């Protein structure tokens, strides 16, 4: 059980970093924190519809893995009495 916990903690760390990176890659929609860091300037050079949809899919998949890892780690912690 200890090995599973370590593997899940490593997976949680990796998905946390990747999820942060994926969220930061999203294009700002205007009006918010993205404007504070220069996201208010609209540029269509690197943004296409297909790339944005694929980025959304990857972000959602990573978020689901992240949440499920947290739930499984919580259940393991709850039922092993640590």
XYZ file of N, CA, C and O in Angstrom:
328
model
N 0.826 -1.194 0.000
C 0.000 0.000 0.000
C 0.870 1.259 0.000
O 0.483 2.259 -0.560
N 2.031 1.160 0.617
C 2.936 2.301 0.695
C 3.475 2.674 -0.688
O 3.628 3.856 -0.994
N 3.737 1.671 -1.525
C 4.241 1.927 -2.878
C 3.180 2.633 -3.703
O 3.475 3.581 -4.442
N 1.928 2.201 -3.574
C 0.825 2.832 -4.297
C 0.676 4.290 -3.882
O 0.455 5.171 -4.726
N 0.846 4.552 -2.611
C 0.741 5.919 -2.110
C 1.854 6.808 -2.674
O 1.605 7.945 -3.084
N 3.052 6.290 -2.748
C 4.176 7.052 -3.293
C 3.961 7.314 -4.785
O 4.186 8.429 -5.275
N 3.503 6.300 -5.509
C 3.244 6.460 -6.946
C 2.163 7.505 -7.174
O 2.285 8.365 -8.060
N 1.112 7.474 -6.373
C 0.035 8.456 -6.517
C 0.492 9.861 -6.149
O 0.070 10.838 -6.771
N 1.366 9.979 -5.162
C 1.884 11.296 -4.795
C 2.773 11.873 -5.893
O 2.723 13.072 -6.178
N 3.565 11.021 -6.523
C 4.391 11.473 -7.644
C 3.500 11.873 -8.815
O 3.713 12.908 -9.458
N 2.468 11.066 -9.094
C 1.516 11.382 -10.158
C 0.802 12.696 -9.873
O 0.599 13.512 -10.774
N 0.467 12.934 -8.613
C -0.180 14.184 -8.224
C 0.739 15.381 -8.456
O 0.308 16.417 -8.963
N 2.000 15.230 -8.126
C 2.955 16.317 -8.348
C 3.147 16.623 -9.826
O 3.147 17.785 -10.242
N 3.273 15.581 -10.633
C 3.458 15.775 -12.072
C 2.223 16.394 -12.707
O 2.326 17.342 -13.494
N 1.041 15.877 -12.358
C -0.175 16.436 -12.948
C -0.431 17.853 -12.462
O -0.976 18.667 -13.203
N -0.019 18.178 -11.249
C -0.175 19.553 -10.758
C 0.654 20.528 -11.586
O 0.165 21.586 -11.986
N 1.894 20.153 -11.847
C 2.756 21.013 -12.663
C 2.239 21.128 -14.095
O 2.192 22.222 -14.665
N 1.844 20.008 -14.683
C 1.337 20.036 -16.052
C 0.027 20.806 -16.157
O -0.196 21.533 -17.136
N -0.835 20.660 -15.168
C -2.110 21.373 -15.180
C -1.884 22.878 -15.068
O -2.540 23.666 -15.763
N -0.938 23.277 -14.235
C -0.602 24.703 -14.135
C -0.082 25.230 -15.465
O -0.485 26.302 -15.919
N 0.779 24.465 -16.108
C 1.317 24.865 -17.407
C 0.215 24.967 -18.459
O 0.165 25.930 -19.222
N -0.681 23.997 -18.488
C -1.766 24.004 -19.478
C -2.707 25.190 -19.262
O -3.169 25.804 -20.217
N -2.991 25.507 -18.015
C -3.874 26.638 -17.730
C -3.210 27.949 -18.154
O -3.854 28.835 -18.715
N -1.912 28.049 -17.926
C -1.212 29.265 -18.328
C -1.094 29.401 -19.844
O -0.933 30.506 -20.358
N -1.173 28.311 -20.571
C -1.103 28.358 -22.032
C -2.393 28.843 -22.674
O -2.386 29.240 -23.837
N -3.488 28.797 -21.939
C -4.764 29.228 -22.506
C -4.742 30.707 -22.836
O -4.106 31.506 -22.157
N -5.490 31.048 -23.857
C -5.584 32.441 -24.286
C -6.526 33.175 -23.335
O -7.584 32.682 -22.970
N -6.139 34.388 -22.969
C -6.967 35.196 -22.095
C -8.194 35.694 -22.825
O -8.139 36.061 -23.993
N -9.314 35.728 -22.153
C -10.562 36.190 -22.755
C -10.801 37.675 -22.498
O -11.777 38.231 -22.931
N -9.917 38.299 -21.752
C -10.057 39.722 -21.465
C -10.771 39.949 -20.156
O -11.656 39.200 -19.769
N -10.380 41.001 -19.474
C -11.020 41.361 -18.221
C -10.712 40.382 -17.115
O -11.465 39.476 -16.849
N -9.602 40.479 -16.522
C -9.247 39.584 -15.437
C -7.764 39.659 -15.184
O -7.097 40.634 -15.528
N -7.233 38.623 -14.577
C -5.812 38.618 -14.265
C -4.956 38.527 -15.514
O -3.811 38.940 -15.508
N -5.501 37.984 -16.610
C -4.701 37.871 -17.821
C -4.371 39.240 -18.401
O -3.336 39.421 -19.035
N -5.228 40.237 -18.197
C -4.949 41.596 -18.674
C -3.800 42.235 -17.903
O -3.069 43.052 -18.446
N -3.651 41.846 -16.641
C -2.609 42.431 -15.815
C -1.217 42.075 -16.333
O -0.274 42.834 -16.214
N -1.089 40.903 -16.942
C 0.210 40.433 -17.409
C 0.359 40.548 -18.917
O 1.125 39.826 -19.530
N -0.389 41.430 -19.544
C -0.239 41.643 -20.971
C -1.130 40.779 -21.825
O -0.950 40.711 -23.030
N -2.087 40.097 -21.237
C -2.992 39.246 -22.010
C -4.090 40.022 -22.690
O -4.843 39.470 -23.482
N -4.198 41.316 -22.412
C -5.251 42.119 -23.017
C -4.989 42.454 -24.472
O -5.884 42.834 -25.203
N -3.746 42.308 -24.902
C -3.402 42.575 -26.292
C -3.817 41.369 -27.114
O -3.354 40.263 -26.883
N -4.713 41.583 -28.074
C -5.195 40.462 -28.866
C -4.260 40.204 -30.025
O -3.864 41.104 -30.751
N -3.897 38.963 -30.179
C -3.026 38.540 -31.268
C -3.506 37.188 -31.758
O -3.698 36.268 -30.963
N -3.685 37.060 -33.036
C -4.154 35.805 -33.614
C -3.029 35.039 -34.291
O -3.277 34.167 -35.113
N -1.790 35.350 -33.970
C -0.677 34.700 -34.639
C -0.552 33.229 -34.261
O -0.349 32.380 -35.112
N -0.673 32.900 -32.982
C -0.457 31.531 -32.559
C -1.717 30.795 -32.153
O -1.646 29.659 -31.722
N -2.861 31.412 -32.269
C -4.083 30.784 -31.776
C -4.960 30.360 -32.934
O -5.325 31.154 -33.782
N -5.259 29.087 -32.973
C -6.204 28.586 -33.965
C -7.289 27.817 -33.236
O -7.136 27.432 -32.087
N -8.376 27.584 -33.911
C -9.497 26.898 -33.279
C -9.167 25.477 -32.880
O -9.535 25.013 -31.804
N -8.446 24.758 -33.732
C -8.111 23.361 -33.453
C -7.123 23.266 -32.294
O -7.271 22.424 -31.408
N -6.136 24.139 -32.289
C -5.144 24.112 -31.206
C -5.790 24.442 -29.865
O -5.470 23.827 -28.843
N -6.709 25.392 -29.867
C -7.389 25.770 -28.619
C -8.271 24.629 -28.107
O -8.309 24.347 -26.909
N -8.956 23.952 -29.030
C -9.793 22.807 -28.617
C -8.953 21.665 -28.072
O -9.331 21.032 -27.077
N -7.822 21.395 -28.717
C -6.947 20.334 -28.220
C -6.359 20.693 -26.857
O -6.228 19.830 -25.983
N -6.020 21.952 -26.670
C -5.518 22.405 -25.378
C -6.592 22.260 -24.299
O -6.303 21.847 -23.171
N -7.832 22.564 -24.656
C -8.946 22.379 -23.716
C -9.112 20.920 -23.342
O -9.321 20.584 -22.171
N -9.035 20.037 -24.320
C -9.189 18.597 -24.051
C -8.092 18.071 -23.150
O -8.353 17.301 -22.215
N -6.861 18.471 -23.433
C -5.735 18.018 -22.609
C -5.871 18.548 -21.188
O -5.629 17.828 -20.213
N -6.296 19.804 -21.052
C -6.457 20.406 -19.730
C -7.553 19.687 -18.937
O -7.381 19.403 -17.746
N -8.660 19.383 -19.582
C -9.753 18.680 -18.904
C -9.318 17.282 -18.496
O -9.602 16.828 -17.376
N -8.603 16.584 -19.372
C -8.121 15.246 -19.044
C -7.158 15.287 -17.854
O -7.271 14.476 -16.927
N -6.246 16.241 -17.860
C -5.319 16.378 -16.738
C -6.049 16.728 -15.444
O -5.686 16.235 -14.375
N -7.076 17.567 -15.554
C -7.849 17.927 -14.356
C -8.572 16.714 -13.787
O -8.627 16.537 -12.561
N -9.098 15.867 -14.652
C -9.775 14.652 -14.175
C -8.800 13.695 -13.503
O -9.113 13.106 -12.454
N -7.610 13.542 -14.078
C -6.583 12.696 -13.454
C -6.168 13.282 -12.118
O -6.013 12.554 -11.128
N -6.019 14.609 -12.065
C -5.610 15.292 -10.841
C -6.642 15.092 -9.717
O -6.286 14.727 -8.601
N -7.911 15.301 -10.031
C -8.974 15.161 -9.030
C -9.099 13.708 -8.576
O -9.229 13.420 -7.378
N -9.053 12.771 -9.515
C -9.184 11.364 -9.130
C -7.994 10.916 -8.287
O -8.161 10.117 -7.354
N -6.807 11.427 -8.556
C -5.640 11.093 -7.740
C -5.806 11.613 -6.323
O -5.493 10.912 -5.356
N -6.342 12.819 -6.190
C -6.574 13.379 -4.853
C -7.615 12.561 -4.094
O -7.442 12.266 -2.904
N -8.672 12.158 -4.768
C -9.724 11.364 -4.112
C -9.172 10.009 -3.678
O -9.411 9.562 -2.546
N -8.414 9.363 -4.542
C -7.855 8.047 -4.194
C -6.867 8.168 -3.040
O -6.883 7.339 -2.115
N -6.021 9.193 -3.069
C -5.094 9.396 -1.948
C -5.842 9.680 -0.645
O -5.444 9.203 0.423
N -6.924 10.432 -0.730
C -7.739 10.684 0.453
C -8.374 9.431 1.003
O -8.416 9.225 2.230
N -8.863 8.584 0.118
C -9.463 7.323 0.559
C -8.434 6.391 1.183
O -8.701 5.734 2.184
N -7.260 6.331 0.585
C -6.201 5.503 1.146
C -5.817 5.994 2.532
O -5.674 5.209 3.475
N -5.678 7.302 2.684
C -5.315 7.871 3.963
C -6.411 7.633 5.011
O -6.133 7.318 6.165
N -7.644 7.751 4.581
C -8.778 7.584 5.506
C -8.873 6.156 6.028
O -9.116 5.930 7.212
N -8.691 5.180 5.137
C -8.942 3.809 5.529
C -7.709 3.050 6.015
O -7.818 1.920 6.483
N -6.534 3.641 5.902
C -5.355 2.982 6.464
C -5.028 3.516 7.848
O -4.163 2.971 8.524
N -5.686 4.591 8.251
C -5.516 5.109 9.601
C -4.219 5.861 9.819
O -3.717 5.926 10.935
N -3.666 6.448 8.760
C -2.430 7.207 8.920
C -2.675 8.570 9.466
O -3.494 9.298 9.259
